[in-house]
PDB file of C-alpha atoms in Angstrom:
ATOM      1  CA  UNK A   1    -174.981 -51.284 106.143  1.00  0.00           C
ATOM      2  CA  UNK A   2    -171.474 -51.055 107.591  1.00  0.00           C
ATOM      3  CA  UNK A   3    -172.207 -47.422 108.493  1.00  0.00           C
ATOM      4  CA  UNK A   4    -175.238 -48.363 110.593  1.00  0.00           C
ATOM      5  CA  UNK A   5    -174.642 -49.278 114.223  1.00  0.00           C
ATOM      6  CA  UNK A   6    -177.343 -51.858 114.969  1.00  0.00           C
ATOM      7  CA  UNK A   7    -176.010 -52.344 118.508  1.00  0.00           C
ATOM      8  CA  UNK A   8    -177.496 -49.039 119.655  1.00  0.00           C
ATOM      9  CA  UNK A   9    -180.847 -49.632 121.441  1.00  0.00           C
ATOM     10  CA  UNK A  10    -181.989 -46.130 120.452  1.00  0.00           C
ATOM     11  CA  UNK A  11    -182.242 -47.209 116.808  1.00  0.00           C
ATOM     12  CA  UNK A  12    -184.506 -50.148 117.657  1.00  0.00           C
ATOM     13  CA  UNK A  13    -186.627 -47.951 119.944  1.00  0.00           C
ATOM     14  CA  UNK A  14    -187.051 -45.441 117.106  1.00  0.00           C
ATOM     15  CA  UNK A  15    -188.095 -48.173 114.666  1.00  0.00           C
ATOM     16  CA  UNK A  16    -190.625 -49.582 117.147  1.00  0.00           C
ATOM     17  CA  UNK A  17    -192.161 -46.152 117.746  1.00  0.00           C
ATOM     18  CA  UNK A  18    -192.387 -45.463 114.007  1.00  0.00           C
ATOM     19  CA  UNK A  19    -194.299 -48.710 113.437  1.00  0.00           C
ATOM     20  CA  UNK A  20    -196.396 -48.297 116.591  1.00  0.00           C
ATOM     21  CA  UNK A  21    -197.965 -44.975 115.642  1.00  0.00           C
ATOM     22  CA  UNK A  22    -199.907 -45.847 112.470  1.00  0.00           C
ATOM     23  CA  UNK A  23    -200.704 -49.329 113.812  1.00  0.00           C
ATOM     24  CA  UNK A  24    -202.083 -48.009 117.109  1.00  0.00           C
ATOM     25  CA  UNK A  25    -204.133 -45.225 115.553  1.00  0.00           C
ATOM     26  CA  UNK A  26    -205.702 -47.568 113.022  1.00  0.00           C
ATOM     27  CA  UNK A  27    -206.660 -49.991 115.812  1.00  0.00           C
ATOM     28  CA  UNK A  28    -208.056 -47.193 117.987  1.00  0.00           C
ATOM     29  CA  UNK A  29    -209.949 -45.637 115.065  1.00  0.00           C
ATOM     30  CA  UNK A  30    -211.509 -48.927 113.949  1.00  0.00           C
ATOM     31  CA  UNK A  31    -212.563 -49.647 117.511  1.00  0.00           C
ATOM     32  CA  UNK A  32    -214.119 -46.188 117.617  1.00  0.00           C
ATOM     33  CA  UNK A  33    -216.037 -46.840 114.419  1.00  0.00           C
ATOM     34  CA  UNK A  34    -217.444 -50.106 115.773  1.00  0.00           C
ATOM     35  CA  UNK A  35    -217.824 -49.396 119.513  1.00  0.00           C
ATOM     36  CA  UNK A  36    -217.697 -45.580 119.910  1.00  0.00           C
ATOM     37  CA  UNK A  37    -215.387 -45.988 122.916  1.00  0.00           C
ATOM     38  CA  UNK A  38    -213.889 -42.487 122.918  1.00  0.00           C
ATOM     39  CA  UNK A  39    -217.234 -40.911 122.053  1.00  0.00           C
ATOM     40  CA  UNK A  40    -218.797 -42.583 125.101  1.00  0.00           C
ATOM     41  CA  UNK A  41    -215.861 -41.565 127.318  1.00  0.00           C
ATOM     42  CA  UNK A  42    -216.504 -37.949 126.319  1.00  0.00           C
ATOM     43  CA  UNK A  43    -220.192 -38.124 127.099  1.00  0.00           C
ATOM     44  CA  UNK A  44    -221.389 -38.901 123.597  1.00  0.00           C
ATOM     45  CA  UNK A  45    -219.473 -36.000 122.029  1.00  0.00           C
ATOM     46  CA  UNK A  46    -217.770 -37.402 118.916  1.00  0.00           C
ATOM     47  CA  UNK A  47    -215.857 -34.175 118.236  1.00  0.00           C
ATOM     48  CA  UNK A  48    -214.224 -34.157 121.662  1.00  0.00           C
ATOM     49  CA  UNK A  49    -213.311 -37.800 121.191  1.00  0.00           C
ATOM     50  CA  UNK A  50    -211.713 -36.963 117.860  1.00  0.00           C
ATOM     51  CA  UNK A  51    -209.883 -33.961 119.342  1.00  0.00           C
ATOM     52  CA  UNK A  52    -208.494 -36.211 122.071  1.00  0.00           C
ATOM     53  CA  UNK A  53    -207.264 -38.699 119.467  1.00  0.00           C
ATOM     54  CA  UNK A  54    -205.768 -35.821 117.465  1.00  0.00           C
ATOM     55  CA  UNK A  55    -203.889 -34.659 120.575  1.00  0.00           C
ATOM     56  CA  UNK A  56    -202.561 -38.173 121.178  1.00  0.00           C
ATOM     57  CA  UNK A  57    -201.491 -38.642 117.550  1.00  0.00           C
ATOM     58  CA  UNK A  58    -199.751 -35.247 117.542  1.00  0.00           C
ATOM     59  CA  UNK A  59    -198.023 -35.945 120.880  1.00  0.00           C
ATOM     60  CA  UNK A  60    -196.789 -39.362 119.835  1.00  0.00           C
ATOM     61  CA  UNK A  61    -195.633 -37.840 116.553  1.00  0.00           C
ATOM     62  CA  UNK A  62    -193.419 -35.438 118.505  1.00  0.00           C
ATOM     63  CA  UNK A  63    -192.131 -38.356 120.602  1.00  0.00           C
ATOM     64  CA  UNK A  64    -191.409 -40.339 117.416  1.00  0.00           C
ATOM     65  CA  UNK A  65    -189.429 -37.449 115.932  1.00  0.00           C
ATOM     66  CA  UNK A  66    -187.523 -36.941 119.178  1.00  0.00           C
ATOM     67  CA  UNK A  67    -186.575 -40.620 119.336  1.00  0.00           C
ATOM     68  CA  UNK A  68    -185.492 -40.507 115.693  1.00  0.00           C
ATOM     69  CA  UNK A  69    -183.209 -37.541 116.325  1.00  0.00           C
ATOM     70  CA  UNK A  70    -181.757 -39.231 119.399  1.00  0.00           C
ATOM     71  CA  UNK A  71    -181.157 -42.449 117.446  1.00  0.00           C
ATOM     72  CA  UNK A  72    -179.350 -40.544 114.691  1.00  0.00           C
ATOM     73  CA  UNK A  73    -177.155 -38.765 117.231  1.00  0.00           C
ATOM     74  CA  UNK A  74    -175.735 -42.162 118.238  1.00  0.00           C
ATOM     75  CA  UNK A  75    -175.140 -43.330 114.667  1.00  0.00           C
ATOM     76  CA  UNK A  76    -171.959 -42.983 112.576  1.00  0.00           C
ATOM     77  CA  UNK A  77    -171.794 -40.059 110.162  1.00  0.00           C
ATOM     78  CA  UNK A  78    -170.758 -40.262 106.535  1.00  0.00           C
ATOM     79  CA  UNK A  79    -171.262 -37.750 103.699  1.00  0.00           C
ATOM     80  CA  UNK A  80    -174.361 -38.789 101.761  1.00  0.00           C
ATOM     81  CA  UNK A  81    -174.081 -36.007  99.196  1.00  0.00           C
ATOM     82  CA  UNK A  82    -170.798 -34.708  97.725  1.00  0.00           C
ATOM     83  CA  UNK A  83    -169.535 -31.801  99.803  1.00  0.00           C
ATOM     84  CA  UNK A  84    -167.767 -30.311  96.796  1.00  0.00           C
ATOM     85  CA  UNK A  85    -170.912 -30.222  94.636  1.00  0.00           C
ATOM     86  CA  UNK A  86    -171.857 -26.793  93.212  1.00  0.00           C
ATOM     87  CA  UNK A  87    -174.367 -24.575  94.998  1.00  0.00           C
ATOM     88  CA  UNK A  88    -173.733 -26.400  98.308  1.00  0.00           C
ATOM     89  CA  UNK A  89    -176.175 -29.147  97.366  1.00  0.00           C
ATOM     90  CA  UNK A  90    -175.339 -31.079 100.542  1.00  0.00           C
ATOM     91  CA  UNK A  91    -177.047 -28.211 102.392  1.00  0.00           C
ATOM     92  CA  UNK A  92    -179.689 -27.234  99.857  1.00  0.00           C
ATOM     93  CA  UNK A  93    -181.108 -30.703  99.141  1.00  0.00           C
ATOM     94  CA  UNK A  94    -182.066 -31.549 102.754  1.00  0.00           C
ATOM     95  CA  UNK A  95    -183.429 -28.035 103.294  1.00  0.00           C
ATOM     96  CA  UNK A  96    -185.538 -28.294 100.138  1.00  0.00           C
ATOM     97  CA  UNK A  97    -186.808 -31.769 101.076  1.00  0.00           C
ATOM     98  CA  UNK A  98    -187.755 -30.568 104.552  1.00  0.00           C
ATOM     99  CA  UNK A  99    -189.557 -27.464 103.279  1.00  0.00           C
ATOM    100  CA  UNK A 100    -191.475 -29.478 100.676  1.00  0.00           C
ATOM    101  CA  UNK A 101    -192.314 -32.173 103.233  1.00  0.00           C
ATOM    102  CA  UNK A 102    -193.578 -29.698 105.799  1.00  0.00           C
ATOM    103  CA  UNK A 103    -195.552 -27.867 103.104  1.00  0.00           C
ATOM    104  CA  UNK A 104    -197.375 -31.099 102.235  1.00  0.00           C
ATOM    105  CA  UNK A 105    -198.072 -31.861 105.901  1.00  0.00           C
ATOM    106  CA  UNK A 106    -199.253 -28.375 106.867  1.00  0.00           C
ATOM    107  CA  UNK A 107    -201.346 -27.687 103.759  1.00  0.00           C
ATOM    108  CA  UNK A 108    -203.051 -31.088 103.895  1.00  0.00           C
ATOM    109  CA  UNK A 109    -203.946 -30.469 107.545  1.00  0.00           C
ATOM    110  CA  UNK A 110    -205.320 -27.047 106.618  1.00  0.00           C
ATOM    111  CA  UNK A 111    -207.339 -28.487 103.731  1.00  0.00           C
ATOM    112  CA  UNK A 112    -208.826 -31.316 105.792  1.00  0.00           C
ATOM    113  CA  UNK A 113    -209.209 -29.564 109.142  1.00  0.00           C
ATOM    114  CA  UNK A 114    -208.579 -31.243 112.486  1.00  0.00           C
ATOM    115  CA  UNK A 115    -211.326 -33.849 112.223  1.00  0.00           C
ATOM    116  CA  UNK A 116    -210.583 -34.578 108.576  1.00  0.00           C
ATOM    117  CA  UNK A 117    -206.882 -35.053 109.303  1.00  0.00           C
ATOM    118  CA  UNK A 118    -207.151 -37.070 112.486  1.00  0.00           C
ATOM    119  CA  UNK A 119    -209.563 -39.849 111.517  1.00  0.00           C
ATOM    120  CA  UNK A 120    -212.772 -37.972 112.211  1.00  0.00           C
ATOM    121  CA  UNK A 121    -214.638 -40.132 109.702  1.00  0.00           C
ATOM    122  CA  UNK A 122    -214.216 -43.089 112.070  1.00  0.00           C
ATOM    123  CA  UNK A 123    -216.149 -41.003 114.615  1.00  0.00           C
ATOM    124  CA  UNK A 124    -218.947 -40.376 112.140  1.00  0.00           C
ATOM    125  CA  UNK A 125    -217.676 -36.868 111.375  1.00  0.00           C
ATOM    126  CA  UNK A 126    -217.688 -37.040 107.594  1.00  0.00           C
ATOM    127  CA  UNK A 127    -216.556 -34.452 105.083  1.00  0.00           C
ATOM    128  CA  UNK A 128    -219.141 -33.051 102.673  1.00  0.00           C
ATOM    129  CA  UNK A 129    -216.981 -33.692  99.631  1.00  0.00           C
ATOM    130  CA  UNK A 130    -213.611 -35.085  98.619  1.00  0.00           C
ATOM    131  CA  UNK A 131    -210.753 -32.582  98.890  1.00  0.00           C
ATOM    132  CA  UNK A 132    -209.199 -32.288  95.435  1.00  0.00           C
ATOM    133  CA  UNK A 133    -207.170 -29.072  95.689  1.00  0.00           C
ATOM    134  CA  UNK A 134    -203.537 -28.662  96.709  1.00  0.00           C
ATOM    135  CA  UNK A 135    -201.760 -30.724  97.931  1.00  0.00           C
ATOM    136  CA  UNK A 136    -204.106 -33.598  97.043  1.00  0.00           C
ATOM    137  CA  UNK A 137    -203.892 -32.719  93.363  1.00  0.00           C
ATOM    138  CA  UNK A 138    -200.129 -33.315  93.542  1.00  0.00           C
ATOM    139  CA  UNK A 139    -199.851 -36.478  95.662  1.00  0.00           C
ATOM    140  CA  UNK A 140    -202.587 -38.809  96.889  1.00  0.00           C
ATOM    141  CA  UNK A 141    -201.422 -39.009 100.520  1.00  0.00           C
ATOM    142  CA  UNK A 142    -199.568 -35.742 101.199  1.00  0.00           C
ATOM    143  CA  UNK A 143    -199.453 -36.211 104.979  1.00  0.00           C
ATOM    144  CA  UNK A 144    -197.566 -39.502 104.784  1.00  0.00           C
ATOM    145  CA  UNK A 145    -195.504 -38.406 101.775  1.00  0.00           C
ATOM    146  CA  UNK A 146    -194.491 -35.153 103.461  1.00  0.00           C
ATOM    147  CA  UNK A 147    -193.555 -36.922 106.679  1.00  0.00           C
ATOM    148  CA  UNK A 148    -191.356 -39.367 104.748  1.00  0.00           C
ATOM    149  CA  UNK A 149    -189.582 -36.469 103.017  1.00  0.00           C
ATOM    150  CA  UNK A 150    -188.847 -34.916 106.412  1.00  0.00           C
ATOM    151  CA  UNK A 151    -187.275 -38.155 107.635  1.00  0.00           C
ATOM    152  CA  UNK A 152    -185.067 -38.214 104.519  1.00  0.00           C
ATOM    153  CA  UNK A 153    -184.162 -34.532 104.933  1.00  0.00           C
ATOM    154  CA  UNK A 154    -183.063 -35.103 108.530  1.00  0.00           C
ATOM    155  CA  UNK A 155    -180.894 -38.065 107.531  1.00  0.00           C
ATOM    156  CA  UNK A 156    -179.206 -36.034 104.775  1.00  0.00           C
ATOM    157  CA  UNK A 157    -178.749 -32.959 106.965  1.00  0.00           C
ATOM    158  CA  UNK A 158    -176.968 -34.894 109.716  1.00  0.00           C
ATOM    159  CA  UNK A 159    -175.218 -37.164 107.179  1.00  0.00           C
ATOM    160  CA  UNK A 160    -176.452 -40.363 108.810  1.00  0.00           C
ATOM    161  CA  UNK A 161    -176.697 -43.495 106.619  1.00  0.00           C
ATOM    162  CA  UNK A 162    -178.884 -45.042 109.338  1.00  0.00           C
ATOM    163  CA  UNK A 163    -181.386 -42.271 108.672  1.00  0.00           C
ATOM    164  CA  UNK A 164    -181.758 -43.383 105.050  1.00  0.00           C
ATOM    165  CA  UNK A 165    -182.512 -46.935 106.253  1.00  0.00           C
ATOM    166  CA  UNK A 166    -185.069 -45.541 108.710  1.00  0.00           C
ATOM    167  CA  UNK A 167    -186.651 -43.431 105.946  1.00  0.00           C
ATOM    168  CA  UNK A 168    -187.160 -46.539 103.785  1.00  0.00           C
ATOM    169  CA  UNK A 169    -188.665 -48.252 106.828  1.00  0.00           C
ATOM    170  CA  UNK A 170    -191.020 -45.282 107.343  1.00  0.00           C
ATOM    171  CA  UNK A 171    -192.110 -45.509 103.706  1.00  0.00           C
ATOM    172  CA  UNK A 172    -192.887 -49.229 104.103  1.00  0.00           C
ATOM    173  CA  UNK A 173    -194.807 -48.675 107.363  1.00  0.00           C
ATOM    174  CA  UNK A 174    -196.915 -45.938 105.786  1.00  0.00           C
ATOM    175  CA  UNK A 175    -197.539 -48.025 102.659  1.00  0.00           C
ATOM    176  CA  UNK A 176    -198.816 -50.896 104.821  1.00  0.00           C
ATOM    177  CA  UNK A 177    -200.969 -48.531 106.902  1.00  0.00           C
ATOM    178  CA  UNK A 178    -202.552 -47.099 103.741  1.00  0.00           C
ATOM    179  CA  UNK A 179    -203.501 -50.584 102.534  1.00  0.00           C
ATOM    180  CA  UNK A 180    -205.752 -50.801 105.605  1.00  0.00           C
ATOM    181  CA  UNK A 181    -206.763 -47.147 105.968  1.00  0.00           C
ATOM    182  CA  UNK A 182    -207.764 -46.502 102.369  1.00  0.00           C
ATOM    183  CA  UNK A 183    -210.300 -49.333 101.861  1.00  0.00           C
ATOM    184  CA  UNK A 184    -211.776 -48.868 105.342  1.00  0.00           C
ATOM    185  CA  UNK A 185    -212.315 -45.145 104.805  1.00  0.00           C
ATOM    186  CA  UNK A 186    -213.864 -45.858 101.393  1.00  0.00           C
ATOM    187  CA  UNK A 187    -216.224 -48.334 103.071  1.00  0.00           C
ATOM    188  CA  UNK A 188    -217.283 -45.725 105.656  1.00  0.00           C
ATOM    189  CA  UNK A 189    -218.233 -43.202 102.972  1.00  0.00           C
ATOM    190  CA  UNK A 190    -219.919 -45.854 100.820  1.00  0.00           C
ATOM    191  CA  UNK A 191    -222.114 -46.880 103.741  1.00  0.00           C
ATOM    192  CA  UNK A 192    -222.928 -43.261 104.475  1.00  0.00           C
ATOM    193  CA  UNK A 193    -223.939 -42.718 100.849  1.00  0.00           C
ATOM    194  CA  UNK A 194    -226.148 -45.827 100.898  1.00  0.00           C
ATOM    195  CA  UNK A 195    -227.885 -44.749 104.111  1.00  0.00           C
ATOM    196  CA  UNK A 196    -228.421 -41.211 102.778  1.00  0.00           C
ATOM    197  CA  UNK A 197    -229.789 -42.613  99.516  1.00  0.00           C
ATOM    198  CA  UNK A 198    -232.237 -44.918 101.335  1.00  0.00           C
ATOM    199  CA  UNK A 199    -233.379 -42.052 103.561  1.00  0.00           C
ATOM    200  CA  UNK A 200    -234.003 -39.883 100.497  1.00  0.00           C
ATOM    201  CA  UNK A 201    -236.084 -42.652  98.886  1.00  0.00           C
ATOM    202  CA  UNK A 202    -238.226 -43.011 102.006  1.00  0.00           C
ATOM    203  CA  UNK A 203    -239.001 -39.291 101.932  1.00  0.00           C
ATOM    204  CA  UNK A 204    -240.287 -39.686  98.411  1.00  0.00           C
TER     205      UNK A 204
END
């Protein structure tokens, strides 16, 4: 903790933005599920509403990363991995973490598509089946896991102890977000299955 400068406002701003993103998107998405606010704004087009939310999430994600980098630039540096380790591990470890993290993020987005990635199910845009291939057969929440790895990689690359603290904070924020996201998404699909089942019975 002595190598973290808590007096720098940039660190607090970064922490606030990190917490704001998943909190805000969960609030917006739940409101959309109940009131269809964005769908109505876009003339009843749920896909355009979802695309708009995707654009906002992506944009705020870039802002979050920018604020994180700025915060780290104002923090003290200290070697986090031994510089005399074989194979230049102080370079290789952060590079490997970043590559793995980005792989999880990019491949999960590809597997889910735009609407599947950016809360389309809250708009009524449901997937036909659960995605079980890579990277979901490796980790349950590859988007959040990959993002956390990238935060850790950045902290190690710039040798910023504050970055390790922020990474733990990111992990906690995502864990809390998933406690709300997971059950709510399960409820959406359960309701959809019930409605489809009742409709099928009526046809019979």
